[in-house]
Amino acid sequence: MKHIWYKLPCKQNELQLLGTLNGGQSFRWKKICDEQKEQWLGVFFNKVWILQQENDHILYKVHETKLNELEDEMSYNNLLRSYFQLHVNIEKLYEEWSTADPYFKEAAKQFYGIRILKQDIVENIFSFICSSNNHITRISSMVEKLATFYGEEICEIDGEKYYAFPKVNLLAQQSVEEKLRTNGFGYRAKYISKTAQHIMDSGGEKWIDKLQTMSYEEAKKELMLLTGIGAKVADCICLMSLNHLHAIPVDTHIYQIAKRLYMPKLPDKKTVTEKIYNDIGDHFRDLYGPLAGWAHTVLFCADLKKFQGNNTENSSSGNLRKKSKSKK
DNA sequence: CGGTAGCCTGTGTG
DNA sequence: ACACACAGGCTAC
């Protein structure tokens, strides 16, 4: 087992680990603390990664199975560049979005360097099926369960085993629904099982490959054929796995933000109807342009409860949350 | 067709 | 302690 620290050159303004890894895009990253230094442990590309933010670079370690070992800093750096999509220069985009939108400018103070991750398609399909009508903490535990039950073991660190995200054929097994039911997945157990079977019946790997060649509209429609995937989940997958950066997933948070700050005339509904969904997406696409989904993710982060620390006293903290009334 | 009740269950809030 | 609302929605009416 290696203990080498590698170095990926990258400015903080181009990548903020905290907001990017903890912002509800990916459910497999956890914060670990080592000598007061904030580190992030997560799994992607069948490897366990430990990342640490520095001023002008990211320090990282990699754990993987002997079979897959690359042992080459350049190869690892390329995997990270691809995962974080570092070819996209966001400092410049942030300037454009800030010019177009004062609320974005406000959010950007705290949430600089937020990136859309380029995540594995299969992992995102099943992770975001879990996300429906659910809390992030619970979603994370469900994704972890899927990996533990059906994923290949990658390695063991400090007595804890880590698993890759499962292959679709294993999730398509007959026994899956019942197993997930008894493990607290609720009605999503059936969605996962049926979706895995649908993908296998549609050609498995071939279906995935084809999905990647489709336009945004085609891919979204194709994804919505799967049980448990509606417009919102399909947009999450389009945005975070298929490189359709103008897809805008509209959830209750975005609906609330849109109604409060951008589109006050939106009807007051309990659930987002199809028309409201499309109107909100169009509004943000008009406002932010071709990478609107990316900008939207910054707004989403700014509204997440977990980022509302004790720094909400003044208006320069960057959060867009409605101020809670202070008790007198 | 647009709208909405019902769904599993953990977590946060009072 | 012990409800009770509500989660980054979707399906089926």
GROMACS .gro file of C-alpha atoms (C1' of nucleotides) in nm:
model
  355
    1MET     CA    1   0.000   0.000   0.000
    2LYS     CA    2   0.133   0.338  -0.101
    3HIS     CA    3   0.138   0.642   0.117
    4ILE     CA    4   0.264   0.887  -0.138
    5TRP     CA    5   0.114   1.233  -0.158
    6TYR     CA    6   0.069   1.354  -0.511
    7LYS     CA    7   0.007   1.708  -0.620
    8LEU     CA    8  -0.249   1.846  -0.862
    9PRO     CA    9  -0.185   2.212  -0.949
   10CYS     CA   10  -0.511   2.406  -0.907
   11LYS     CA   11  -0.608   2.739  -0.757
   12GLN     CA   12  -0.874   2.762  -0.487
   13ASN     CA   13  -1.086   2.989  -0.705
   14GLU     CA   14  -1.098   2.715  -0.964
   15LEU     CA   15  -1.183   2.438  -0.720
   16GLN     CA   16  -1.325   2.451  -0.370
   17LEU     CA   17  -1.338   2.099  -0.231
   18LEU     CA   18  -1.582   2.171   0.052
   19GLY     CA   19  -1.864   2.308  -0.160
   20THR     CA   20  -1.799   2.083  -0.457
   21LEU     CA   21  -1.775   1.752  -0.273
   22ASN     CA   22  -2.023   1.830   0.002
   23GLY     CA   23  -2.283   2.012  -0.204
   24GLY     CA   24  -2.514   1.722  -0.273
   25GLN     CA   25  -2.383   1.631  -0.619
   26SER     CA   26  -2.200   1.323  -0.507
   27PHE     CA   27  -2.299   1.110  -0.212
   28ARG     CA   28  -1.976   0.922  -0.154
   29TRP     CA   29  -1.744   1.189  -0.014
   30LYS     CA   30  -1.687   1.229   0.355
   31LYS     CA   31  -1.482   1.471   0.551
   32ILE     CA   32  -1.204   1.320   0.756
   33CYS     CA   33  -0.974   1.520   0.976
   34ASP     CA   34  -0.606   1.461   1.001
   35GLU     CA   35  -0.398   1.690   1.223
   36GLN     CA   36  -0.649   1.973   1.186
   37LYS     CA   37  -0.621   1.952   0.812
   38GLU     CA   38  -0.953   1.900   0.637
   39GLN     CA   39  -0.939   1.600   0.410
   40TRP     CA   40  -1.194   1.438   0.183
   41LEU     CA   41  -1.223   1.066   0.128
   42GLY     CA   42  -1.424   0.934  -0.161
   43VAL     CA   43  -1.451   0.670  -0.430
   44PHE     CA   44  -1.452   0.715  -0.805
   45PHE     CA   45  -1.301   0.531  -1.100
   46ASN     CA   46  -1.269   0.220  -0.881
   47LYS     CA   47  -1.021   0.390  -0.653
   48VAL     CA   48  -1.030   0.543  -0.308
   49TRP     CA   49  -0.907   0.901  -0.309
   50ILE     CA   50  -0.801   1.122  -0.021
   51LEU     CA   51  -0.790   1.490  -0.113
   52GLN     CA   52  -0.663   1.793   0.071
   53GLN     CA   53  -0.702   2.154  -0.034
   54GLU     CA   54  -0.391   2.373  -0.044
   55ASN     CA   55  -0.344   2.728  -0.172
   56ASP     CA   56  -0.238   2.655  -0.525
   57HIS     CA   57  -0.280   2.280  -0.552
   58ILE     CA   58  -0.468   1.975  -0.429
   59LEU     CA   59  -0.270   1.717  -0.232
   60TYR     CA   60  -0.397   1.365  -0.275
   61LYS     CA   61  -0.341   0.997  -0.210
   62VAL     CA   62  -0.480   0.704  -0.405
   63HIS     CA   63  -0.572   0.355  -0.286
   64GLU     CA   64  -0.659   0.087  -0.537
   65THR     CA   65  -0.644  -0.283  -0.603
   66LYS     CA   66  -0.314  -0.423  -0.728
   67LEU     CA   67  -0.468  -0.509  -1.062
   68ASN     CA   68  -0.567  -0.154  -1.146
   69GLU     CA   69  -0.261   0.023  -1.024
   70LEU     CA   70  -0.143   0.314  -1.233
   71GLU     CA   71   0.136   0.438  -1.004
   72ASP     CA   72   0.186   0.742  -1.214
   73GLU     CA   73   0.117   1.094  -1.097
   74MET     CA   74   0.040   1.212  -1.446
   75SER     CA   75  -0.227   0.944  -1.497
   76TYR     CA   76  -0.386   1.020  -1.162
   77ASN     CA   77  -0.379   1.393  -1.232
   78ASN     CA   78  -0.560   1.331  -1.558
   79LEU     CA   79  -0.830   1.133  -1.382
   80LEU     CA   80  -0.878   1.417  -1.133
   81ARG     CA   81  -0.879   1.681  -1.408
   82SER     CA   82  -1.147   1.487  -1.585
   83TYR     CA   83  -1.352   1.425  -1.267
   84PHE     CA   84  -1.340   1.793  -1.173
   85GLN     CA   85  -1.367   1.907  -1.536
   86LEU     CA   86  -1.071   2.138  -1.490
   87HIS     CA   87  -1.068   2.216  -1.861
   88VAL     CA   88  -1.360   2.448  -1.784
   89ASN     CA   89  -1.229   2.781  -1.657
   90ILE     CA   90  -1.482   2.891  -1.400
   91GLU     CA   91  -1.321   3.210  -1.272
   92LYS     CA   92  -1.417   3.372  -1.598
   93LEU     CA   93  -1.765   3.216  -1.598
   94TYR     CA   94  -1.822   3.338  -1.242
   95GLU     CA   95  -1.748   3.690  -1.360
   96GLU     CA   96  -2.004   3.661  -1.638
   97TRP     CA   97  -2.270   3.514  -1.411
   98SER     CA   98  -2.199   3.780  -1.147
   99THR     CA   99  -2.246   4.054  -1.402
  100ALA     CA  100  -2.573   3.900  -1.516
  101ASP     CA  101  -2.711   3.840  -1.169
  102PRO     CA  102  -2.651   4.023  -0.838
  103TYR     CA  103  -2.781   3.724  -0.639
  104PHE     CA  104  -2.523   3.504  -0.802
  105LYS     CA  105  -2.257   3.761  -0.721
  106GLU     CA  106  -2.365   3.744  -0.357
  107ALA     CA  107  -2.361   3.364  -0.348
  108ALA     CA  108  -2.023   3.351  -0.518
  109LYS     CA  109  -1.850   3.519  -0.223
  110GLN     CA  110  -1.881   3.209  -0.009
  111PHE     CA  111  -1.927   2.959  -0.289
  112TYR     CA  112  -1.636   3.030  -0.518
  113GLY     CA  113  -1.475   2.738  -0.698
  114ILE     CA  114  -1.789   2.520  -0.711
  115ARG     CA  115  -1.757   2.270  -0.992
  116ILE     CA  116  -1.991   2.025  -1.158
  117LEU     CA  117  -1.833   1.685  -1.120
  118LYS     CA  118  -1.820   1.452  -1.419
  119GLN     CA  119  -1.949   1.141  -1.251
  120ASP     CA  120  -2.006   0.786  -1.362
  121ILE     CA  121  -2.339   0.745  -1.539
  122VAL     CA  122  -2.444   0.423  -1.371
  123GLU     CA  123  -2.357   0.551  -1.026
  124ASN     CA  124  -2.557   0.867  -1.083
  125ILE     CA  125  -2.860   0.690  -1.223
  126PHE     CA  126  -2.896   0.482  -0.909
  127SER     CA  127  -2.783   0.748  -0.664
  128PHE     CA  128  -3.037   0.998  -0.790
  129ILE     CA  129  -3.314   0.738  -0.790
  130CYS     CA  130  -3.236   0.714  -0.419
  131SER     CA  131  -3.254   1.092  -0.388
  132SER     CA  132  -3.623   1.124  -0.462
  133ASN     CA  133  -3.823   1.266  -0.173
  134ASN     CA  134  -3.527   1.207   0.054
  135HIS     CA  135  -3.260   1.373   0.271
  136ILE     CA  136  -2.897   1.394   0.169
  137THR     CA  137  -2.780   1.208   0.480
  138ARG     CA  138  -3.013   0.922   0.410
  139ILE     CA  139  -2.929   0.920   0.039
  140SER     CA  140  -2.561   0.887   0.127
  141SER     CA  141  -2.625   0.592   0.355
  142MET     CA  142  -2.831   0.421   0.086
  143VAL     CA  143  -2.560   0.468  -0.177
  144GLU     CA  144  -2.305   0.330   0.068
  145LYS     CA  145  -2.528   0.027   0.120
  146LEU     CA  146  -2.550  -0.038  -0.253
  147ALA     CA  147  -2.170  -0.032  -0.276
  148THR     CA  148  -2.124  -0.256   0.026
  149PHE     CA  149  -2.384  -0.511  -0.086
  150TYR     CA  150  -2.302  -0.532  -0.455
  151GLY     CA  151  -1.977  -0.345  -0.526
  152GLU     CA  152  -1.630  -0.489  -0.566
  153GLU     CA  153  -1.396  -0.439  -0.275
  154ILE     CA  154  -1.122  -0.191  -0.355
  155CYS     CA  155  -0.910  -0.187  -0.043
  156GLU     CA  156  -0.905  -0.163   0.332
  157ILE     CA  157  -0.794   0.151   0.514
  158ASP     CA  158  -0.763   0.156   0.893
  159GLY     CA  159  -0.974  -0.157   0.918
  160GLU     CA  160  -1.251  -0.019   0.701
  161LYS     CA  161  -1.332  -0.171   0.364
  162TYR     CA  162  -1.415   0.039   0.061
  163TYR     CA  163  -1.620  -0.070  -0.237
  164ALA     CA  164  -1.665   0.047  -0.592
  165PHE     CA  165  -2.012   0.134  -0.711
  166PRO     CA  166  -2.184  -0.187  -0.829
  167LYS     CA  167  -2.216  -0.301  -1.188
  168VAL     CA  168  -2.567  -0.289  -1.335
  169ASN     CA  169  -2.595  -0.665  -1.389
  170LEU     CA  170  -2.559  -0.726  -1.016
  171LEU     CA  171  -2.832  -0.475  -0.939
  172ALA     CA  172  -3.052  -0.651  -1.194
  173GLN     CA  173  -3.056  -0.976  -0.995
  174GLN     CA  174  -3.397  -1.102  -0.886
  175SER     CA  175  -3.313  -1.087  -0.516
  176VAL     CA  176  -3.224  -0.717  -0.515
  177GLU     CA  177  -3.565  -0.560  -0.451
  178GLU     CA  178  -3.638  -0.764  -0.142
  179LYS     CA  179  -3.290  -0.717  -0.001
  180LEU     CA  180  -3.312  -0.341  -0.042
  181ARG     CA  181  -3.662  -0.333   0.104
  182THR     CA  182  -3.547  -0.504   0.418
  183ASN     CA  183  -3.262  -0.256   0.437
  184GLY     CA  184  -3.476   0.054   0.448
  185PHE     CA  185  -3.485   0.165   0.084
  186GLY     CA  186  -3.863   0.188   0.090
  187TYR     CA  187  -4.039   0.217  -0.245
  188ARG     CA  188  -3.708   0.301  -0.414
  189ALA     CA  189  -3.610  -0.066  -0.387
  190LYS     CA  190  -3.843  -0.144  -0.674
  191TYR     CA  191  -3.723   0.154  -0.879
  192ILE     CA  192  -3.361   0.041  -0.849
  193SER     CA  193  -3.437  -0.318  -0.935
  194LYS     CA  194  -3.660  -0.233  -1.230
  195THR     CA  195  -3.421   0.028  -1.368
  196ALA     CA  196  -3.126  -0.214  -1.352
  197GLN     CA  197  -3.331  -0.479  -1.532
  198HIS     CA  198  -3.446  -0.228  -1.791
  199ILE     CA  199  -3.087  -0.125  -1.865
  200MET     CA  200  -2.974  -0.486  -1.898
  201ASP     CA  201  -3.270  -0.567  -2.124
  202SER     CA  202  -3.185  -0.264  -2.338
  203GLY     CA  203  -2.832  -0.382  -2.404
  204GLY     CA  204  -2.644  -0.292  -2.085
  205GLU     CA  205  -2.313  -0.135  -2.180
  206LYS     CA  206  -2.440  -0.061  -2.530
  207TRP     CA  207  -2.734   0.133  -2.392
  208ILE     CA  208  -2.496   0.341  -2.179
  209ASP     CA  209  -2.274   0.412  -2.479
  210LYS     CA  210  -2.567   0.521  -2.688
  211LEU     CA  211  -2.695   0.748  -2.413
  212GLN     CA  212  -2.368   0.938  -2.427
  213THR     CA  213  -2.406   1.014  -2.796
  214MET     CA  214  -2.756   1.157  -2.761
  215SER     CA  215  -2.859   1.521  -2.751
  216TYR     CA  216  -2.984   1.663  -2.422
  217GLU     CA  217  -3.348   1.627  -2.522
  218GLU     CA  218  -3.304   1.270  -2.647
  219ALA     CA  219  -3.105   1.160  -2.342
  220LYS     CA  220  -3.354   1.313  -2.101
  221LYS     CA  221  -3.643   1.140  -2.273
  222GLU     CA  222  -3.458   0.809  -2.275
  223LEU     CA  223  -3.376   0.837  -1.905
  224MET     CA  224  -3.736   0.916  -1.817
  225LEU     CA  225  -3.839   0.577  -1.955
  226LEU     CA  226  -3.674   0.424  -1.651
  227THR     CA  227  -3.885   0.356  -1.345
  228GLY     CA  228  -3.816   0.607  -1.072
  229ILE     CA  229  -3.666   0.869  -1.304
  230GLY     CA  230  -3.871   1.180  -1.369
  231ALA     CA  231  -3.772   1.518  -1.507
  232LYS     CA  232  -3.566   1.625  -1.209
  233VAL     CA  233  -3.361   1.308  -1.172
  234ALA     CA  234  -3.312   1.289  -1.549
  235ASP     CA  235  -3.176   1.644  -1.547
  236CYS     CA  236  -2.937   1.559  -1.264
  237ILE     CA  237  -2.796   1.275  -1.473
  238CYS     CA  238  -2.780   1.490  -1.788
  239LEU     CA  239  -2.601   1.768  -1.602
  240MET     CA  240  -2.361   1.563  -1.392
  241SER     CA  241  -2.284   1.263  -1.612
  242LEU     CA  242  -2.370   1.343  -1.972
  243ASN     CA  243  -2.208   1.682  -2.007
  244HIS     CA  244  -2.531   1.869  -2.078
  245LEU     CA  245  -2.434   2.171  -1.876
  246HIS     CA  246  -2.748   2.367  -1.954
  247ALA     CA  247  -2.975   2.111  -1.785
  248ILE     CA  248  -3.141   2.262  -1.478
  249PRO     CA  249  -3.272   2.016  -1.219
  250VAL     CA  250  -3.559   2.194  -1.047
  251ASP     CA  251  -3.619   2.062  -0.698
  252THR     CA  252  -3.805   2.219  -0.409
  253HIS     CA  253  -3.498   2.427  -0.318
  254ILE     CA  254  -3.461   2.576  -0.664
  255TYR     CA  255  -3.835   2.634  -0.682
  256GLN     CA  256  -3.823   2.824  -0.351
  257ILE     CA  257  -3.523   3.030  -0.462
  258ALA     CA  258  -3.681   3.105  -0.798
  259LYS     CA  259  -4.008   3.215  -0.644
  260ARG     CA  260  -3.844   3.423  -0.374
  261LEU     CA  261  -3.578   3.599  -0.578
  262TYR     CA  262  -3.628   3.559  -0.950
  263MET     CA  263  -3.986   3.486  -1.046
  264PRO     CA  264  -4.219   3.625  -0.776
  265LYS     CA  265  -4.521   3.566  -0.997
  266LEU     CA  266  -4.478   3.188  -0.989
  267PRO     CA  267  -4.789   3.021  -0.849
  268ASP     CA  268  -4.770   2.903  -0.490
  269LYS     CA  269  -4.782   2.527  -0.520
  270LYS     CA  270  -4.685   2.245  -0.294
  271THR     CA  271  -4.528   2.051  -0.576
  272VAL     CA  272  -4.353   2.164  -0.891
  273THR     CA  273  -4.577   2.109  -1.195
  274GLU     CA  274  -4.436   2.044  -1.539
  275LYS     CA  275  -4.505   2.398  -1.654
  276ILE     CA  276  -4.341   2.554  -1.350
  277TYR     CA  277  -4.050   2.316  -1.395
  278ASN     CA  278  -3.990   2.424  -1.753
  279ASP     CA  279  -4.047   2.795  -1.685
  280ILE     CA  280  -3.783   2.794  -1.411
  281GLY     CA  281  -3.533   2.608  -1.628
  282ASP     CA  282  -3.589   2.848  -1.916
  283HIS     CA  283  -3.553   3.149  -1.691
  284PHE     CA  284  -3.213   3.037  -1.564
  285ARG     CA  285  -3.099   2.934  -1.911
  286ASP     CA  286  -3.184   3.285  -2.035
  287LEU     CA  287  -3.003   3.439  -1.741
  288TYR     CA  288  -2.684   3.233  -1.739
  289GLY     CA  289  -2.643   3.095  -2.089
  290PRO     CA  290  -2.510   2.761  -2.214
  291LEU     CA  291  -2.360   2.651  -1.881
  292ALA     CA  292  -2.668   2.749  -1.682
  293GLY     CA  293  -2.675   2.419  -1.495
  294TRP     CA  294  -2.335   2.495  -1.356
  295ALA     CA  295  -2.441   2.836  -1.229
  296HIS     CA  296  -2.757   2.687  -1.083
  297THR     CA  297  -2.549   2.447  -0.876
  298VAL     CA  298  -2.375   2.742  -0.711
  299LEU     CA  299  -2.714   2.884  -0.614
  300PHE     CA  300  -2.820   2.544  -0.487
  301CYS     CA  301  -2.510   2.520  -0.264
  302ALA     CA  302  -2.580   2.866  -0.126
  303ASP     CA  303  -2.921   2.747  -0.015
  304LEU     CA  304  -2.815   2.419   0.147
  305LYS     CA  305  -2.874   2.406   0.517
  306LYS     CA  306  -2.545   2.239   0.594
  307PHE     CA  307  -2.360   2.545   0.472
  308GLN     CA  308  -2.554   2.781   0.695
  309GLY     CA  309  -2.307   2.804   0.978
  310ASN     CA  310  -2.280   3.084   1.232
  311ASN     CA  311  -2.166   3.321   0.964
  312THR     CA  312  -2.510   3.445   0.871
  313GLU     CA  313  -2.494   3.763   1.077
  314ASN     CA  314  -2.422   3.993   0.787
  315SER     CA  315  -2.520   3.996   0.427
  316SER     CA  316  -2.173   3.923   0.294
  317SER     CA  317  -2.171   3.555   0.380
  318GLY     CA  318  -2.304   3.464   0.040
  319ASN     CA  319  -2.601   3.258   0.140
  320LEU     CA  320  -2.935   3.315  -0.025
  321ARG     CA  321  -3.147   3.164   0.244
  322LYS     CA  322  -3.435   3.357   0.384
  323LYS     CA  323  -3.320   3.502   0.712
  324SER     CA  324  -3.492   3.330   1.001
  325LYS     CA  325  -3.660   3.571   1.233
  326SER     CA  326  -3.455   3.630   1.542
  327LYS     CA  327  -3.648   3.585   1.859
  328LYS     CA  328  -3.691   3.888   2.077
  329DC     C1'  329  -5.458   1.668  -2.047
  330DG     C1'  330  -5.336   1.913  -1.573
  331DG     C1'  331  -5.351   1.833  -1.108
  332DT     C1'  332  -5.273   1.572  -0.677
  333DA     C1'  333  -5.297   1.175  -0.324
  334DG     C1'  334  -5.008   0.813  -0.171
  335DC     C1'  335  -4.584   0.620  -0.110
  336DC     C1'  336  -4.122   0.406   0.252
  337DT     C1'  337  -3.859   0.562   0.612
  338DG     C1'  338  -3.497   0.843   0.848
  339DT     C1'  339  -3.399   1.284   1.037
  340DG     C1'  340  -3.478   1.719   1.224
  341DT     C1'  341  -3.782   2.010   1.491
  342DG     C1'  342  -4.107   2.134   1.844
  343DA     C1'  343  -4.002   1.156   2.555
  344DC     C1'  344  -4.287   1.141   2.146
  345DA     C1'  345  -4.524   1.313   1.800
  346DC     C1'  346  -4.510   1.511   1.337
  347DA     C1'  347  -4.360   1.735   0.925
  348DC     C1'  348  -4.096   1.679   0.546
  349DA     C1'  349  -3.711   1.535   0.257
  350DG     C1'  350  -3.293   1.769  -0.392
  351DG     C1'  351  -3.991   1.316  -0.654
  352DC     C1'  352  -4.224   0.968  -0.898
  353DT     C1'  353  -4.614   0.686  -1.026
  354DA     C1'  354  -5.070   0.608  -1.088
  355DC     C1'  355  -5.485   0.767  -1.076
   0.00000   0.00000   0.00000
